[in-house]
JSON list of C-alpha atoms in Angstrom, two decimals:
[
{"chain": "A", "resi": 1, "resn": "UNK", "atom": "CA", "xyz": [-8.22, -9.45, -46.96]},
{"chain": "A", "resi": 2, "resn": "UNK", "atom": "CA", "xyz": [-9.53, -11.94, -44.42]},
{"chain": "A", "resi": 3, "resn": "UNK", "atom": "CA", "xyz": [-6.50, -13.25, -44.02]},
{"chain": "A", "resi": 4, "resn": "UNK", "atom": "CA", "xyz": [-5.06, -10.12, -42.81]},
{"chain": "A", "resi": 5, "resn": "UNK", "atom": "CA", "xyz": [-8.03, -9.60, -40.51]},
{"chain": "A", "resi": 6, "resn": "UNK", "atom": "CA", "xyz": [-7.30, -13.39, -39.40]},
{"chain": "A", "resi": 7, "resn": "UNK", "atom": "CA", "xyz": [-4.18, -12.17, -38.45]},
{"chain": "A", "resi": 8, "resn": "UNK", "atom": "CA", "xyz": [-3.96, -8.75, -37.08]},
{"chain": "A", "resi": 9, "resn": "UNK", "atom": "CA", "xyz": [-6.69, -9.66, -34.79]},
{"chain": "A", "resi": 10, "resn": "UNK", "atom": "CA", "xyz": [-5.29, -11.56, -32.26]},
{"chain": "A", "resi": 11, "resn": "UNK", "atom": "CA", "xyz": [-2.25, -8.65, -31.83]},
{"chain": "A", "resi": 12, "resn": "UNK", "atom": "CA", "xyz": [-5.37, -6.05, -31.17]},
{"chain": "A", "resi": 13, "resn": "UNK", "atom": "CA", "xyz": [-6.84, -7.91, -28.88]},
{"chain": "A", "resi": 14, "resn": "UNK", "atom": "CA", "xyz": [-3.54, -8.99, -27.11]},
{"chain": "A", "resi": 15, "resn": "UNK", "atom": "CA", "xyz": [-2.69, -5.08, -27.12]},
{"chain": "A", "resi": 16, "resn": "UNK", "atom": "CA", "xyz": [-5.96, -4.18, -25.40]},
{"chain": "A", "resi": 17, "resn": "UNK", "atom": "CA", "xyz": [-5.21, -5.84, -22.31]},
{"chain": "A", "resi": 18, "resn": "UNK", "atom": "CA", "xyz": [-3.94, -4.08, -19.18]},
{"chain": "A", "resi": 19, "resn": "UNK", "atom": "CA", "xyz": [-0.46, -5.04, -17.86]},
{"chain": "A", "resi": 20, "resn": "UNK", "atom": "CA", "xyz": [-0.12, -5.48, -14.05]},
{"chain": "A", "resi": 21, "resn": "UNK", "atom": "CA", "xyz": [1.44, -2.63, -13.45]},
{"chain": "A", "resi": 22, "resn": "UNK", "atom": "CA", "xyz": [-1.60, -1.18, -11.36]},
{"chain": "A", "resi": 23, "resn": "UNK", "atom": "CA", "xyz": [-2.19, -1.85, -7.93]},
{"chain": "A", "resi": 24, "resn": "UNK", "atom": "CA", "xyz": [-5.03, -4.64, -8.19]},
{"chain": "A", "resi": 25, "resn": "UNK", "atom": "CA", "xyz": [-6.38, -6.46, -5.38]},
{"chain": "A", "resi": 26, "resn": "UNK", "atom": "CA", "xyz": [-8.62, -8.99, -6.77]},
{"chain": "A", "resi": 27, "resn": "UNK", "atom": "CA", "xyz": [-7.95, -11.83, -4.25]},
{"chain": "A", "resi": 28, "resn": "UNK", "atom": "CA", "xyz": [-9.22, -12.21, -0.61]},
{"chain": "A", "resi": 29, "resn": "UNK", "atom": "CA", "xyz": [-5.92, -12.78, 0.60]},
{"chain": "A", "resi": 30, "resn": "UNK", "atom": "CA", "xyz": [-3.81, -9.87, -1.20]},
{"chain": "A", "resi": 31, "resn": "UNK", "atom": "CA", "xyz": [-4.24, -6.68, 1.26]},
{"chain": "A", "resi": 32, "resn": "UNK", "atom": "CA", "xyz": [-2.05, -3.08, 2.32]},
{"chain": "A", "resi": 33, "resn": "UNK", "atom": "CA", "xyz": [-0.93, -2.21, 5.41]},
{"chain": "A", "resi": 34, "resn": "UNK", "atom": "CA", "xyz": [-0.86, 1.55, 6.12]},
{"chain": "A", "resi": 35, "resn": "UNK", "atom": "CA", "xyz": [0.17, 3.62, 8.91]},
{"chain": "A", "resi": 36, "resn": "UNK", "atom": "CA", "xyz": [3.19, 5.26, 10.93]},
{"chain": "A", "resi": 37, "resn": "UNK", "atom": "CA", "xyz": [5.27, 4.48, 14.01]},
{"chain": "A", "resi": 38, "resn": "UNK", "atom": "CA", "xyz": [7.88, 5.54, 16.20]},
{"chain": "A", "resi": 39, "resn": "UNK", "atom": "CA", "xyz": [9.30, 3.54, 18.57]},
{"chain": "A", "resi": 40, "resn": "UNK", "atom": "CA", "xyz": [10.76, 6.20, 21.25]},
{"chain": "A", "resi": 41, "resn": "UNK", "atom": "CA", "xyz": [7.01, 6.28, 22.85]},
{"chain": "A", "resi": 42, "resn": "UNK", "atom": "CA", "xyz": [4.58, 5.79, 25.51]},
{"chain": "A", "resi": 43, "resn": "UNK", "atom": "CA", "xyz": [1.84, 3.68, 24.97]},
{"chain": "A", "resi": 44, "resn": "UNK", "atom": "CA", "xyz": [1.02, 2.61, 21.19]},
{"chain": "A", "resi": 45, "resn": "UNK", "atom": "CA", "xyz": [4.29, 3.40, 19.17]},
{"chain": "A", "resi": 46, "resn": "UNK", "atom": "CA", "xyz": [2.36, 1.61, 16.01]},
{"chain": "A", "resi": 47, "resn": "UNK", "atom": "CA", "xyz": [-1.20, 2.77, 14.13]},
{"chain": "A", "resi": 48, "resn": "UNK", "atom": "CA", "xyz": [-1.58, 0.71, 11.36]},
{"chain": "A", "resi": 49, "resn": "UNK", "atom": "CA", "xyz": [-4.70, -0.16, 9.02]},
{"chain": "A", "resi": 50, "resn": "UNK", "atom": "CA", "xyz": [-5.48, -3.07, 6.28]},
{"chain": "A", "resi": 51, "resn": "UNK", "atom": "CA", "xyz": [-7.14, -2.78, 3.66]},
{"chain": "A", "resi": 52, "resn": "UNK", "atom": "CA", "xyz": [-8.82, -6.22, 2.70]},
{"chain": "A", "resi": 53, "resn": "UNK", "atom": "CA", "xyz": [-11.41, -7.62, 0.68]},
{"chain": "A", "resi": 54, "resn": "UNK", "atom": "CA", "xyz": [-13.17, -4.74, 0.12]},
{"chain": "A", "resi": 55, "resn": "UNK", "atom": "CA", "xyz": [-12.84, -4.20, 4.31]},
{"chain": "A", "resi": 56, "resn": "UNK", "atom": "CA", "xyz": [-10.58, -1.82, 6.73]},
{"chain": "A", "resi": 57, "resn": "UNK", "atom": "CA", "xyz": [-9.26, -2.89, 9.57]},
{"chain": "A", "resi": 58, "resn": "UNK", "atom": "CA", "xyz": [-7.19, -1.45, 13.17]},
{"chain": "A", "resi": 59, "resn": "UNK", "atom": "CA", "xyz": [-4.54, -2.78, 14.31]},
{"chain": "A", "resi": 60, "resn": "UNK", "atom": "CA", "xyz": [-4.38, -4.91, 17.99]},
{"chain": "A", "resi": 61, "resn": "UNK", "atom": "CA", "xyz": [-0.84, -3.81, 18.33]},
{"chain": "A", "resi": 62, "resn": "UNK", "atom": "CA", "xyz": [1.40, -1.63, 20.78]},
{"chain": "A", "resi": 63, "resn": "UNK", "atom": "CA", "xyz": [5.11, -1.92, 19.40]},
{"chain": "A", "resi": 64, "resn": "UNK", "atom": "CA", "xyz": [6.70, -3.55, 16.49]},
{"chain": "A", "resi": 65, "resn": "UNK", "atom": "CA", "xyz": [5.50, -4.00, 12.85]},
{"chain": "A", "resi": 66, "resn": "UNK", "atom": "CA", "xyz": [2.73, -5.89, 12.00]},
{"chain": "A", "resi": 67, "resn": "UNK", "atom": "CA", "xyz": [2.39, -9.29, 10.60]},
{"chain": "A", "resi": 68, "resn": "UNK", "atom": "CA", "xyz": [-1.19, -10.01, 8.37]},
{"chain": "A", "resi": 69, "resn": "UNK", "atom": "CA", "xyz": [-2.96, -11.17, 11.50]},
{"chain": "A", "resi": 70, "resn": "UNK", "atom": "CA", "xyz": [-2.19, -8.93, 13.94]},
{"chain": "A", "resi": 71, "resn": "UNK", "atom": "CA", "xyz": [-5.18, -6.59, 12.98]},
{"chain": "A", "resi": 72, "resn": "UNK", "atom": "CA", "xyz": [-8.73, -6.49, 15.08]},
{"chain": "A", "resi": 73, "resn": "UNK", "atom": "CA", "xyz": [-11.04, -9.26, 13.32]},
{"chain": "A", "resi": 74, "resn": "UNK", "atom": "CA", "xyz": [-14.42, -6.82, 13.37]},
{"chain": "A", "resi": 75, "resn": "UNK", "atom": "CA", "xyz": [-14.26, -4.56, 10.18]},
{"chain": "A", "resi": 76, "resn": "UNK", "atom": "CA", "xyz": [-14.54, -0.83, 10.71]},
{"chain": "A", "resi": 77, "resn": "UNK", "atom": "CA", "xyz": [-17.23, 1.37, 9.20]},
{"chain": "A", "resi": 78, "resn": "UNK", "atom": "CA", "xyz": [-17.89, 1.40, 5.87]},
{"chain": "A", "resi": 79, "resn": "UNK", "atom": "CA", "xyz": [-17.67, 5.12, 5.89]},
{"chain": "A", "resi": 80, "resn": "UNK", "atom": "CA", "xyz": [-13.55, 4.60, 7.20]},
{"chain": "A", "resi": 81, "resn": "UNK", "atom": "CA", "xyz": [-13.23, 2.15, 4.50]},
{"chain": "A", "resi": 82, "resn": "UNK", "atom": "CA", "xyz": [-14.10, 4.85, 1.76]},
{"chain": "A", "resi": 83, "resn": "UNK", "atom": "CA", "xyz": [-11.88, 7.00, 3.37]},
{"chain": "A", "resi": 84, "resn": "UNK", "atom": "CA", "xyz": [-8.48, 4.50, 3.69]},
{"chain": "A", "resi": 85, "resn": "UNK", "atom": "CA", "xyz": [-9.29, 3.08, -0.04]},
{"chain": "A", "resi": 86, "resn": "UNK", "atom": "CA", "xyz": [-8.01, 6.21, -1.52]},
{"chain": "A", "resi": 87, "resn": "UNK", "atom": "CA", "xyz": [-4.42, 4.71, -0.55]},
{"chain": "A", "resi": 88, "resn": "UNK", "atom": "CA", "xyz": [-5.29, 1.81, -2.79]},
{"chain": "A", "resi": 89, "resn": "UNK", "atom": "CA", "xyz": [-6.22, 3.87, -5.84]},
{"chain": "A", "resi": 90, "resn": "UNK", "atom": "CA", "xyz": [-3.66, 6.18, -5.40]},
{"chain": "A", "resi": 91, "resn": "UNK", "atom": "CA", "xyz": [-0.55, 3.88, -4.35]},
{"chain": "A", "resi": 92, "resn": "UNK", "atom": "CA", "xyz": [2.25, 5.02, -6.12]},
{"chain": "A", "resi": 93, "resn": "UNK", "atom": "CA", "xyz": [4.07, 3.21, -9.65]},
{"chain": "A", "resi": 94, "resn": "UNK", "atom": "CA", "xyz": [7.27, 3.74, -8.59]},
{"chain": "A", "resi": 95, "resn": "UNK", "atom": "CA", "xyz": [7.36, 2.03, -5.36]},
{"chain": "A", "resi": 96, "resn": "UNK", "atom": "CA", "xyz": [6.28, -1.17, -6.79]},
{"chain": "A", "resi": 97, "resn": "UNK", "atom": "CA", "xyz": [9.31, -0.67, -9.74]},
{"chain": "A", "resi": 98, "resn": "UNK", "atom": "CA", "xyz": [11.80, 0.06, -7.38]},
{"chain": "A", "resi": 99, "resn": "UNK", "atom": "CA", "xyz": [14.31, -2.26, -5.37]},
{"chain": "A", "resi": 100, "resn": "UNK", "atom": "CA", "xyz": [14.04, 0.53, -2.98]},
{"chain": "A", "resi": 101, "resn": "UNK", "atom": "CA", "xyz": [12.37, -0.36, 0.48]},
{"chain": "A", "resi": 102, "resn": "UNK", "atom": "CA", "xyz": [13.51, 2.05, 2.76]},
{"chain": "A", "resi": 103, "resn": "UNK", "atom": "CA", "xyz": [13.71, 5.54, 2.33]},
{"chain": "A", "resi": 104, "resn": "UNK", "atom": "CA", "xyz": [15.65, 8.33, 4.13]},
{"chain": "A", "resi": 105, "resn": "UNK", "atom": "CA", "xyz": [16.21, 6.72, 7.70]},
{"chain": "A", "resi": 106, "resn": "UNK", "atom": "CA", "xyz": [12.84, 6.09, 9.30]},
{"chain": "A", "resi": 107, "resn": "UNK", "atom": "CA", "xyz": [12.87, 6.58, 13.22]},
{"chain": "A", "resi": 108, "resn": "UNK", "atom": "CA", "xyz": [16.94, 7.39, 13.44]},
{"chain": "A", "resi": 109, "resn": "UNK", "atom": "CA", "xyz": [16.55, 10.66, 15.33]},
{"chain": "A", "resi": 110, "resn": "UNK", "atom": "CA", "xyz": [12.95, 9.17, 16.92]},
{"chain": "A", "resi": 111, "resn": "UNK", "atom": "CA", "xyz": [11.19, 10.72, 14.18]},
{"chain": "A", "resi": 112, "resn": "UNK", "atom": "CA", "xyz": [9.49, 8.06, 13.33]},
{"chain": "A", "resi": 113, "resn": "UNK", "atom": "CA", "xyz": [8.08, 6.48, 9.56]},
{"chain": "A", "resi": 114, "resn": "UNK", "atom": "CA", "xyz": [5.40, 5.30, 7.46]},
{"chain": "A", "resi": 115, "resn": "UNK", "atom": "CA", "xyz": [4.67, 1.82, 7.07]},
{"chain": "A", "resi": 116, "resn": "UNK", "atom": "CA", "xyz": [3.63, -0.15, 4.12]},
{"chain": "A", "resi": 117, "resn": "UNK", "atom": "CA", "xyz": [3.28, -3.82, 3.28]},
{"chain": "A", "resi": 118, "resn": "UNK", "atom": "CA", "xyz": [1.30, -4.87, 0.28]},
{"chain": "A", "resi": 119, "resn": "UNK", "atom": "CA", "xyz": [0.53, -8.36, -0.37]},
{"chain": "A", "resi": 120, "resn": "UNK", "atom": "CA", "xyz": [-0.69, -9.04, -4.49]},
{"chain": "A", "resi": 121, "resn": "UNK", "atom": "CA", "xyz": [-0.66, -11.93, -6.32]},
{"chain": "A", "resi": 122, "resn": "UNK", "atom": "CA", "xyz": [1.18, -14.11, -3.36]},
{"chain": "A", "resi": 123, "resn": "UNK", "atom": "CA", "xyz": [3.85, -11.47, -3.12]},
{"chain": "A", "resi": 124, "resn": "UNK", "atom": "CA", "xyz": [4.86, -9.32, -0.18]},
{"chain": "A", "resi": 125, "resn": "UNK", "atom": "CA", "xyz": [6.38, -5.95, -0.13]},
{"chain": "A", "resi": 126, "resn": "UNK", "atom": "CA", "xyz": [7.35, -4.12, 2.84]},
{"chain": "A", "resi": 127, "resn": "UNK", "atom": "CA", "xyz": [8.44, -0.57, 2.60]},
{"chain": "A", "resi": 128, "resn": "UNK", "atom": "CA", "xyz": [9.29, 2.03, 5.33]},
{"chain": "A", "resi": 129, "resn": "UNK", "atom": "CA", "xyz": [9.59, 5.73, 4.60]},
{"chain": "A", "resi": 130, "resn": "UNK", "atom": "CA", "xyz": [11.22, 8.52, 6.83]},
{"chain": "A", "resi": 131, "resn": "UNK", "atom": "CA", "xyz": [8.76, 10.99, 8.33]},
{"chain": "A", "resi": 132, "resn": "UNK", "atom": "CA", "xyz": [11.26, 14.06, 7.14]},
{"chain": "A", "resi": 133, "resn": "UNK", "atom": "CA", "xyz": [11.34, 14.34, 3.55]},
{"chain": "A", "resi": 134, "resn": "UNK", "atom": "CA", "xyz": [14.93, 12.69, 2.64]},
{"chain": "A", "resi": 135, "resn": "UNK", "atom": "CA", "xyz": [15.57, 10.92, -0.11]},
{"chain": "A", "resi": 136, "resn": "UNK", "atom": "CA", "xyz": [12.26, 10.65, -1.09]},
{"chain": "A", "resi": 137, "resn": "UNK", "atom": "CA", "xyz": [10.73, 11.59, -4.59]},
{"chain": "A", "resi": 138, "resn": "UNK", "atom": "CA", "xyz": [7.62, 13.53, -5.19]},
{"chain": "A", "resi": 139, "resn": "UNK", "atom": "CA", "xyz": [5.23, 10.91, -5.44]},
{"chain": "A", "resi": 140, "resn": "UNK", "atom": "CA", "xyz": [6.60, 9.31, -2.59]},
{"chain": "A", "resi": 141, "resn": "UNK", "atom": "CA", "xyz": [6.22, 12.67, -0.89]},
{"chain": "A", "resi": 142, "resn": "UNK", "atom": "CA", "xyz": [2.58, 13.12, -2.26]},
{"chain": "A", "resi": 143, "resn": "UNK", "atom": "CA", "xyz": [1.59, 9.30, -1.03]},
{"chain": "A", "resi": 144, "resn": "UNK", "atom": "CA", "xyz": [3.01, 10.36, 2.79]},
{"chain": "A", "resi": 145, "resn": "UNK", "atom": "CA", "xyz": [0.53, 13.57, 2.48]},
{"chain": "A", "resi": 146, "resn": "UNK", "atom": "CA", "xyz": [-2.21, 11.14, 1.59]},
{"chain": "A", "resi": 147, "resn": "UNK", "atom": "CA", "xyz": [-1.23, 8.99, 4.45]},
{"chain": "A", "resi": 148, "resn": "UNK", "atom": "CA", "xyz": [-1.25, 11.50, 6.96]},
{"chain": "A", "resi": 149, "resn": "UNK", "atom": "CA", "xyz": [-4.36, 12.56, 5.41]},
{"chain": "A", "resi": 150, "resn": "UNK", "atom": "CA", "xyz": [-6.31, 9.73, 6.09]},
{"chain": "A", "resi": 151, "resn": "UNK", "atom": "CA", "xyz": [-4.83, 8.53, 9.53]},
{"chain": "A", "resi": 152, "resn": "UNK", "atom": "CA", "xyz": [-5.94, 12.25, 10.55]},
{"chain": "A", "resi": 153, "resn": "UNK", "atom": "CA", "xyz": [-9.02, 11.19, 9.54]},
{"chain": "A", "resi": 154, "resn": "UNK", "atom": "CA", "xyz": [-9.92, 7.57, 11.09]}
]
């Protein structure tokens, strides 16, 4: 009987563990980029927002897509964090199993798109999603609510 136990424990334990399938940020340096642009514009064609270390932060940018540093270096409120981090918990499983990194045709008929780049474990991932609902599943269509959600309220 020990034996057995001697055995089978190890695979119970081993089975407990989480896979990495969830969106962790655990590091300092691993961060998402959120927001929407449109680059047939006046003025600011970009708003974009990082979430980092536990932080939220604006964007210093005009036009183009961001790059990790090109965010303000003072942290927004606390109270803005809490309302961005729901983008975190909530990011969606199937963008980070899919090849997929553009979907429907962002900013073709100046419509513009929502912009994501997560950075986890070393790795960046860049995705940009059509503001009109093509070729978009309904998670991906239930993340671009969210988005819109919280940009409306920052």
């Amino acid at each position: 009987m020990k034996y057995l136990l001697l055995c089978c424990f190890p695979l119970l334990f081993l089975s407990a563990c989480d896979d990495d399938d969830q969106l962790t940020m655990n590091s300092e340096e691993d961060y998402l980029i959120f927001g929407r642009y449109g680059f047939e514009c006046l003025g600011s064609c970009i708003t974009v927002y990082k979430l980092q270390a536990g932080q939220l932060f604006a964007d210093n940018l005009e036009y183009g897509f961001p790059e990790p540093d090109d965010f303000q270096t003072t942290p927004l409120s606390a109270a803005d964090f809490q309302v961005a981090q729901v983008l975190s918990n909530e990011f969606p499983e199937e963008l980070l199993e899919t090849e997929q990194r553009i979907f429907g045709c962002p900013d073709c008929a100046d419509q513009g798109g929502f912009y994501l780049s997560l950075k986890r474990n070393g790795t960046v991932t860049t995705w940009q999603i059509d503001m009109d609902d093509v070729d978009q599943t309904a998670g991906i269509l239930n993340y671009k609510a969210r988005i819109a959600e919280v940009l409306e309220n920052l």
